Amino acid sequence: DTGVSQDPRHKITKRGQNVTFRCDPISEHNRLYWYRQTLGQGPEFLTYFQNEAQLEKSRLLSDRFSAERPKGSFSTLEIQRTEQGDSAMYLCATSDGGAKVVTQYFGPGTRLLVL
Amino acid sequence: QQQVKQSPQSLIVQKGGISIINCAYENTAFDYFPWYQQFPGKGPALLIAIRPDVSEKKEGRFTISFNKSAKQFSLHIMDSQPGDSATYFCAASMNYGGATNKLIFGTGTLLAVQP
């Protein structure tokens, strides 16, 4: 257990519905990342927060996706009007930006299945 | 130029043998190369990492060999055990100040250690 928690661990939804995932970081970590992992592939970067500021978004993050990190603590990732292609594991990772080597610690992920 | 290429896709090793996984990158701005281990249904866990100013790093049974001129690095697992059976991902990032440190992952290697 890295100390990064994600909720829910599993989500099944119907196409067209909205879903929201939550990530709680290690308390002293100011950097937070979202990645998406499809079956048989490595995680792909989606977006990055430093404290409450969203500083980078991947082109993978379509306008149906939105992420927030109010007050620089937990983060949420919302997918609107889900599509079957959104089915994947959504991973959150956090790191201490003040460390000499910025190691990312991953949570257990939220597995999304869109029917 | 942002890709990290990983091979082999899968690997079967006998208990006690040496497992070797290789990765190659193009972007010379990468300066941090971690390896992650992932078990089914879990998030990736950091195994070992290296900076390009050293050619080798060893932690227990795990060794990273790094060839800066060839832009290649590899993971060696000595005395492989059935409990090492997992998917291994290499990754790369730009770790200097100001960078987002987002990880670019390889496609993964599924390792099976036979008893």
Short mmCIF file of N, CA and C in Angstrom, two decimals, chain A residues 4-6 17 23-24 37 49-50 70 80 89 96 108 110:
data_model
loop_
_atom_site.label_atom_id
_atom_site.label_comp_id
_atom_site.label_asym_id
_atom_site.label_seq_id
_atom_site.Cartn_x
_atom_site.Cartn_y
_atom_site.Cartn_z
N VAL A 4 -1.58 6.09 -1.44
CA VAL A 4 -2.47 6.77 -2.38
C VAL A 4 -3.74 5.93 -2.48
N SER A 5 -4.88 6.54 -2.25
CA SER A 5 -6.14 5.78 -2.32
C SER A 5 -7.01 6.31 -3.45
N GLN A 6 -7.77 5.40 -4.05
CA GLN A 6 -8.67 5.76 -5.12
C GLN A 6 -10.04 5.15 -4.86
N GLN A 17 -23.62 7.76 -19.72
CA GLN A 17 -23.69 8.23 -18.35
C GLN A 17 -22.41 8.97 -17.96
N CYS A 23 -9.29 10.60 -6.09
CA CYS A 23 -7.95 10.19 -5.67
C CYS A 23 -7.54 10.99 -4.44
N ASP A 24 -7.11 10.27 -3.41
CA ASP A 24 -6.57 10.92 -2.21
C ASP A 24 -5.07 10.68 -2.16
N GLN A 37 -4.82 3.34 -18.28
CA GLN A 37 -4.17 2.11 -18.71
C GLN A 37 -5.20 1.18 -19.32
N PHE A 49 -1.31 17.96 -11.90
CA PHE A 49 -1.57 19.08 -10.99
C PHE A 49 -0.36 19.34 -10.11
N GLN A 50 -0.05 20.61 -9.93
CA GLN A 50 0.89 21.00 -8.88
C GLN A 50 0.08 21.84 -7.91
N PRO A 70 -9.30 20.72 -5.94
CA PRO A 70 -9.58 21.87 -5.08
C PRO A 70 -8.72 21.85 -3.82
N GLN A 80 -17.74 12.71 -18.84
CA GLN A 80 -19.14 12.94 -19.23
C GLN A 80 -19.46 12.14 -20.48
N MET A 89 -8.40 1.19 -16.98
CA MET A 89 -8.04 1.43 -15.57
C MET A 89 -7.55 2.87 -15.49
N ASP A 96 6.26 14.05 -4.24
CA ASP A 96 6.71 15.20 -3.46
C ASP A 96 7.60 16.04 -4.36
N PRO A 108 -4.23 2.20 -6.32
CA PRO A 108 -4.65 0.90 -6.85
C PRO A 108 -5.46 1.00 -8.14
N THR A 110 -8.87 2.78 -10.54
CA THR A 110 -10.30 2.57 -10.68
C THR A 110 -10.52 1.92 -12.04
#
